[in-house]
Amino acid sequence: MFEHILIPTDGSRLSEKAVRKGIRFAHAMGARVTAFHAIPKFQASDVMMDLLGTNRGDYARAAQAYSNERLRFVQKAAAALDVPCETRHATTDDPAGAIIEAAQASGCDLILMASHGRRGLGALLLGSETQKVLTHSSIPVLVYR
Amino acid sequence: MFQRILVPTDGSDLSKKAVRAAIRLAACTGAHLVAFHAIPKFRMFTLDAQMLEDTAGEYRVASVARARSLLAGVAAEARKAGVACDVAHATSDQPWAAIIREAKRKRCDLVLMASHGRKGLQGVLLGSETQKVLTHSTIPVLVYR
């Protein structure tokens, strides 16, 4: 039924819960998985950079390391169930758009994600990136809470 | 993985596509299917031809008959695929709430539905009932386009 599932993660608790459930679903389907992480672009103004004692290069390195860690979490979960898993990341200000692009570029037939990410307002609403993916994706989206 | 899948249908083309997907997913995972149809309440002021021409009594009879035939179609399709299928309908002005209630009552662990129903503005936004199910459901929701 589903052969290739894109699982985006931002490292939040809810998204890691969705990852674990998504891997089990992929296992049941005999599907392979592409894990995806969107790295936010560097936002701080020059003044902020001085205050923070950081610069673009430091940020990029730290963000990349964080992204690798998040993707490794998915890879480990997949390996535990023998689910084939590739990883992708992109640096972007539009995580939802990047998720849809990644799904298309990888030829996925399902996007599986949490109802909220890092900035979600608990049980009240649907997270904004999930909302955007649902609105713009032409492939099915499975939303976990 | 998923044991009981609720698939709401309003008879629109897109919801038929969701029904077919639900049957395939159920066949694939050995899940039980629950097909559900929400009948809108009778109103005096409406653009629905069925409601305009009928009295409340006639409307009830006609809409229940329509629900039964719609659901019988789903059940027959499911049977052909070797999928066990229950059917249910409810009269409600809040289809999304009726969908969630039925999913709870039948202890479903997945709702699979189309991104738009009968009144959807194709391609522009997420259908309003799908949106509300996504916002209020505590179980995973798989959205088809």
Tab-separated table of C-alpha atoms in Angstrom:
chain	number	residue	atom	x	y	z
A	1	MET	CA	0.000	0.000	0.000
A	2	PHE	CA	2.541	2.603	1.135
A	3	GLU	CA	6.083	1.936	-0.030
A	4	HIS	CA	8.076	4.972	0.976
A	5	ILE	CA	7.166	7.132	3.961
A	6	LEU	CA	8.608	10.559	4.716
A	7	ILE	CA	8.920	11.192	8.451
A	8	PRO	CA	9.839	14.789	9.303
A	9	THR	CA	11.087	15.473	12.815
A	10	ASP	CA	12.008	18.632	14.708
A	11	GLY	CA	13.224	16.776	17.767
A	12	SER	CA	10.257	17.740	19.950
A	13	ARG	CA	8.804	15.051	22.204
A	14	LEU	CA	5.644	14.735	20.143
A	15	SER	CA	7.554	14.413	16.914
A	16	GLU	CA	9.818	11.716	18.368
A	17	LYS	CA	6.704	9.876	19.495
A	18	ALA	CA	5.384	10.125	15.928
A	19	VAL	CA	8.742	8.831	14.682
A	20	ARG	CA	8.492	5.705	16.830
A	21	LYS	CA	4.912	5.052	15.741
A	22	GLY	CA	5.762	5.851	12.150
A	23	ILE	CA	8.584	3.324	12.102
A	24	ARG	CA	6.214	0.674	13.451
A	25	PHE	CA	3.729	1.584	10.730
A	26	ALA	CA	6.455	1.391	8.064
A	27	HIS	CA	7.480	-1.975	9.448
A	28	ALA	CA	3.879	-3.256	9.248
A	29	MET	CA	3.572	-1.938	5.671
A	30	GLY	CA	6.947	-3.271	4.571
A	31	ALA	CA	7.753	0.302	3.579
A	32	ARG	CA	11.038	2.179	3.645
A	33	VAL	CA	11.476	5.518	5.349
A	34	THR	CA	13.132	8.827	4.613
A	35	ALA	CA	13.729	10.874	7.744
A	36	PHE	CA	13.737	14.629	7.254
A	37	HIS	CA	14.829	17.572	9.365
A	38	ALA	CA	14.384	21.224	8.434
A	39	ILE	CA	17.108	23.480	9.819
A	40	PRO	CA	15.840	26.999	10.542
A	41	LYS	CA	17.833	29.752	8.824
A	42	PHE	CA	20.059	31.957	10.909
A	43	GLN	CA	17.845	34.789	12.154
A	44	ALA	CA	19.780	36.912	14.635
A	45	SER	CA	20.654	40.496	13.801
A	46	ASP	CA	24.289	41.597	13.905
A	47	VAL	CA	23.757	43.199	17.323
A	48	MET	CA	22.308	39.964	18.661
A	49	MET	CA	25.264	38.057	17.270
A	50	ASP	CA	27.649	40.230	19.279
A	51	LEU	CA	25.582	39.736	22.420
A	52	LEU	CA	25.383	36.018	21.879
A	53	GLY	CA	29.048	35.816	21.015
A	54	THR	CA	28.247	33.707	18.013
A	55	ASN	CA	28.342	34.031	14.247
A	56	ARG	CA	26.865	32.428	11.184
A	57	GLY	CA	29.543	29.796	11.001
A	58	ASP	CA	29.061	28.699	14.621
A	59	TYR	CA	25.328	28.645	14.147
A	60	ALA	CA	25.547	26.580	10.975
A	61	ARG	CA	27.831	24.053	12.644
A	62	ALA	CA	25.649	23.763	15.748
A	63	ALA	CA	22.471	23.529	13.692
A	64	GLN	CA	23.967	20.855	11.471
A	65	ALA	CA	25.078	18.860	14.492
A	66	TYR	CA	21.627	19.113	16.025
A	67	SER	CA	20.037	18.061	12.744
A	68	ASN	CA	22.333	15.036	12.448
A	69	GLU	CA	21.409	14.029	15.979
A	70	ARG	CA	17.659	14.235	15.227
A	71	LEU	CA	18.074	12.188	12.066
A	72	ARG	CA	20.203	9.630	13.871
A	73	PHE	CA	17.317	9.149	16.316
A	74	VAL	CA	15.066	8.123	13.416
A	75	GLN	CA	17.762	5.910	11.897
A	76	LYS	CA	18.217	4.088	15.198
A	77	ALA	CA	14.482	3.528	15.607
A	78	ALA	CA	14.313	2.232	12.029
A	79	ALA	CA	17.338	-0.022	12.437
A	80	ALA	CA	15.754	-1.602	15.531
A	81	LEU	CA	12.897	-2.882	13.325
A	82	ASP	CA	14.986	-3.484	10.192
A	83	VAL	CA	13.194	-0.713	8.313
A	84	PRO	CA	15.381	0.760	5.537
A	85	CYS	CA	15.946	4.438	6.337
A	86	GLU	CA	17.579	7.309	4.465
A	87	THR	CA	17.982	10.831	5.784
A	88	ARG	CA	17.652	14.317	4.303
A	89	HIS	CA	17.851	17.804	5.668
A	90	ALA	CA	17.390	21.295	4.310
A	91	THR	CA	18.080	24.765	5.624
A	92	THR	CA	14.911	26.750	5.208
A	93	ASP	CA	12.525	29.330	6.620
A	94	ASP	CA	9.585	27.285	5.390
A	95	PRO	CA	9.686	23.855	7.050
A	96	ALA	CA	6.299	22.815	5.610
A	97	GLY	CA	7.349	23.648	2.064
A	98	ALA	CA	10.668	21.850	2.601
A	99	ILE	CA	8.825	18.765	3.909
A	100	ILE	CA	6.623	18.623	0.803
A	101	GLU	CA	9.640	19.166	-1.467
A	102	ALA	CA	11.564	16.411	0.300
A	103	ALA	CA	8.610	14.031	-0.064
A	104	GLN	CA	8.400	14.776	-3.784
A	105	ALA	CA	12.146	14.595	-4.362
A	106	SER	CA	12.356	11.241	-2.575
A	107	GLY	CA	9.291	9.845	-4.343
A	108	CYS	CA	7.410	9.245	-1.073
A	109	ASP	CA	3.768	8.138	-1.131
A	110	LEU	CA	2.953	9.174	2.447
A	111	ILE	CA	4.005	11.891	4.882
A	112	LEU	CA	3.717	10.868	8.518
A	113	MET	CA	4.045	13.598	11.129
A	114	ALA	CA	3.031	14.833	14.570
A	115	SER	CA	0.086	17.204	15.020
A	116	HIS	CA	2.401	19.732	16.670
A	117	GLY	CA	6.060	20.511	16.562
A	118	ARG	CA	8.248	22.531	18.818
A	119	ARG	CA	6.029	25.590	18.898
A	120	GLY	CA	2.652	23.818	19.177
A	121	LEU	CA	-0.012	25.028	21.587
A	122	GLY	CA	-0.691	21.658	23.210
A	123	ALA	CA	-4.054	20.089	22.593
A	124	LEU	CA	-5.781	23.223	21.375
A	125	LEU	CA	-4.886	23.554	17.722
A	126	LEU	CA	-3.151	21.888	14.904
A	127	GLY	CA	0.492	22.923	14.647
A	128	SER	CA	1.153	25.496	11.942
A	129	GLU	CA	3.644	23.458	9.914
A	130	THR	CA	1.414	20.368	10.035
A	131	GLN	CA	-1.468	22.576	8.950
A	132	LYS	CA	0.524	23.899	5.992
A	133	VAL	CA	1.663	20.431	4.951
A	134	LEU	CA	-1.961	19.236	5.068
A	135	THR	CA	-3.110	22.196	3.004
A	136	HIS	CA	-0.458	21.946	0.304
A	137	SER	CA	0.523	18.289	0.065
A	138	SER	CA	-0.827	16.319	-2.851
A	139	ILE	CA	0.149	13.015	-1.225
A	140	PRO	CA	-1.647	11.555	1.819
A	141	VAL	CA	-0.638	12.830	5.263
A	142	LEU	CA	-0.951	10.753	8.436
A	143	VAL	CA	-1.140	12.964	11.527
A	144	TYR	CA	-0.235	11.614	14.956
A	145	ARG	CA	-1.123	13.201	18.255
B	1	MET	CA	-0.686	-2.008	13.600
B	2	PHE	CA	-4.075	-0.360	13.089
B	3	GLN	CA	-6.887	-2.660	14.210
B	4	ARG	CA	-10.006	-0.627	13.447
B	5	ILE	CA	-10.163	2.082	10.812
B	6	LEU	CA	-13.028	4.567	10.683
B	7	VAL	CA	-13.751	5.917	7.227
B	8	PRO	CA	-16.370	8.660	7.018
B	9	THR	CA	-17.987	9.149	3.630
B	10	ASP	CA	-20.369	11.743	2.237
B	11	GLY	CA	-20.576	10.087	-1.178
B	12	SER	CA	-18.398	12.698	-2.911
B	13	ASP	CA	-15.768	11.512	-5.410
B	14	LEU	CA	-12.918	12.406	-3.098
B	15	SER	CA	-14.473	10.518	-0.202
B	16	LYS	CA	-14.896	7.493	-2.483
B	17	LYS	CA	-11.171	7.652	-3.110
B	18	ALA	CA	-10.604	7.690	0.667
B	19	VAL	CA	-12.921	4.688	1.035
B	20	ARG	CA	-10.902	2.733	-1.521
B	21	ALA	CA	-7.675	3.641	0.279
B	22	ALA	CA	-9.179	2.619	3.636
B	23	ILE	CA	-10.182	-0.762	2.234
B	24	ARG	CA	-6.694	-1.307	0.822
B	25	LEU	CA	-5.066	-0.279	4.096
B	26	ALA	CA	-7.413	-2.534	6.086
B	27	ALA	CA	-6.700	-5.448	3.743
B	28	CYS	CA	-2.981	-4.776	4.053
B	29	THR	CA	-2.913	-4.623	7.866
B	30	GLY	CA	-5.733	-7.078	8.614
B	31	ALA	CA	-7.753	-4.269	10.182
B	32	HIS	CA	-11.497	-4.037	10.661
B	33	LEU	CA	-13.274	-1.212	8.823
B	34	VAL	CA	-16.042	1.034	10.169
B	35	ALA	CA	-17.793	3.016	7.424
B	36	PHE	CA	-19.679	6.054	8.680
B	37	HIS	CA	-22.022	8.632	7.204
B	38	ALA	CA	-23.262	11.775	8.956
B	39	ILE	CA	-26.700	12.951	7.849
B	40	PRO	CA	-27.144	16.732	8.053
B	41	LYS	CA	-30.170	17.838	10.117
B	42	PHE	CA	-33.265	19.092	8.322
B	43	ARG	CA	-33.476	22.862	7.882
B	44	MET	CA	-36.199	25.146	6.598
B	45	PHE	CA	-33.723	27.498	4.967
B	46	THR	CA	-31.322	25.609	2.794
B	47	LEU	CA	-29.792	25.270	-0.643
B	48	ASP	CA	-30.014	21.487	-0.483
B	49	ALA	CA	-32.634	20.505	-3.080
B	50	GLN	CA	-33.615	17.453	-1.070
B	51	MET	CA	-34.422	19.589	1.939
B	52	LEU	CA	-36.174	22.331	-0.053
B	53	GLU	CA	-38.672	19.994	-1.632
B	54	ASP	CA	-39.369	17.678	1.263
B	55	THR	CA	-41.027	17.950	4.626
B	56	ALA	CA	-38.927	17.028	7.630
B	57	GLY	CA	-40.423	13.530	7.676
B	58	GLU	CA	-39.771	12.889	4.013
B	59	TYR	CA	-36.274	14.244	4.336
B	60	ARG	CA	-35.510	11.900	7.211
B	61	VAL	CA	-36.727	8.870	5.270
B	62	ALA	CA	-34.868	9.875	2.110
B	63	SER	CA	-31.613	10.725	3.855
B	64	VAL	CA	-31.574	7.530	5.905
B	65	ALA	CA	-32.224	5.545	2.714
B	66	ARG	CA	-29.361	7.401	1.043
B	67	ALA	CA	-27.053	6.725	4.001
B	68	ARG	CA	-27.948	3.032	3.938
B	69	SER	CA	-27.274	2.656	0.217
B	70	LEU	CA	-24.027	4.625	0.453
B	71	LEU	CA	-22.798	2.464	3.332
B	72	ALA	CA	-24.013	-0.768	1.734
B	73	GLY	CA	-21.835	0.137	-1.259
B	74	VAL	CA	-18.791	0.510	0.997
B	75	ALA	CA	-19.561	-2.740	2.826
B	76	ALA	CA	-19.871	-4.605	-0.486
B	77	GLU	CA	-16.559	-3.203	-1.713
B	78	ALA	CA	-14.901	-4.173	1.584
B	79	ARG	CA	-16.330	-7.689	1.412
B	80	LYS	CA	-14.896	-8.089	-2.078
B	81	ALA	CA	-11.453	-7.244	-0.661
B	82	GLY	CA	-11.941	-9.664	2.229
B	83	VAL	CA	-12.172	-6.855	4.786
B	84	ALA	CA	-14.582	-7.071	7.731
B	85	CYS	CA	-16.744	-3.938	7.747
B	86	ASP	CA	-19.307	-2.377	10.105
B	87	VAL	CA	-21.485	0.498	9.009
B	88	ALA	CA	-23.056	3.303	11.035
B	89	HIS	CA	-24.824	6.581	10.407
B	90	ALA	CA	-25.902	9.448	12.646
B	91	THR	CA	-27.894	12.620	12.164
B	92	SER	CA	-25.847	15.628	13.168
B	93	ASP	CA	-25.188	19.206	12.196
B	94	GLN	CA	-21.615	18.695	13.215
B	95	PRO	CA	-20.332	15.846	11.075
B	96	TRP	CA	-16.824	16.210	12.551
B	97	ALA	CA	-18.149	15.662	16.084
B	98	ALA	CA	-20.239	12.692	14.942
B	99	ILE	CA	-17.143	11.220	13.270
B	100	ILE	CA	-15.044	11.538	16.427
B	101	ARG	CA	-17.871	10.180	18.604
B	102	GLU	CA	-18.291	7.150	16.354
B	103	ALA	CA	-14.545	6.518	16.263
B	104	LYS	CA	-14.527	6.486	20.075
B	105	ARG	CA	-17.629	4.339	20.369
B	106	LYS	CA	-16.217	1.734	17.996
B	107	ARG	CA	-12.757	2.051	19.575
B	108	CYS	CA	-11.123	2.858	16.257
B	109	ASP	CA	-7.405	3.595	16.250
B	110	LEU	CA	-7.313	5.500	12.942
B	111	VAL	CA	-9.596	7.859	11.042
B	112	LEU	CA	-8.958	7.883	7.296
B	113	MET	CA	-10.739	10.671	5.447
B	114	ALA	CA	-10.650	12.862	2.377
B	115	SER	CA	-9.186	16.369	2.561
B	116	HIS	CA	-12.483	17.781	1.306
B	117	GLY	CA	-16.071	16.663	1.331
B	118	ARG	CA	-19.032	17.758	-0.678
B	119	LYS	CA	-18.651	21.452	0.086
B	120	GLY	CA	-14.879	21.642	-0.321
B	121	LEU	CA	-13.147	24.433	-2.223
B	122	GLN	CA	-10.912	22.039	-4.168
B	123	GLY	CA	-7.220	22.657	-3.932
B	124	VAL	CA	-7.471	25.849	-1.949
B	125	LEU	CA	-7.862	24.804	1.645
B	126	LEU	CA	-8.457	21.873	3.839
B	127	GLY	CA	-12.161	20.977	4.061
B	128	SER	CA	-13.821	22.305	7.191
B	129	GLU	CA	-14.940	18.948	8.615
B	130	THR	CA	-11.536	17.373	7.993
B	131	GLN	CA	-9.938	20.393	9.641
B	132	LYS	CA	-12.106	20.006	12.735
B	133	VAL	CA	-11.558	16.263	12.966
B	134	LEU	CA	-7.801	16.931	12.810
B	135	THR	CA	-8.064	19.567	15.513
B	136	HIS	CA	-10.188	17.550	17.920
B	137	SER	CA	-9.279	13.920	17.320
B	138	THR	CA	-7.043	12.188	19.843
B	139	ILE	CA	-6.383	9.276	17.486
B	140	PRO	CA	-4.278	9.496	14.305
B	141	VAL	CA	-5.926	10.898	11.193
B	142	LEU	CA	-4.833	9.963	7.663
B	143	VAL	CA	-5.887	12.595	5.128
B	144	TYR	CA	-6.330	11.749	1.452
B	145	ARG	CA	-6.427	14.178	-1.413
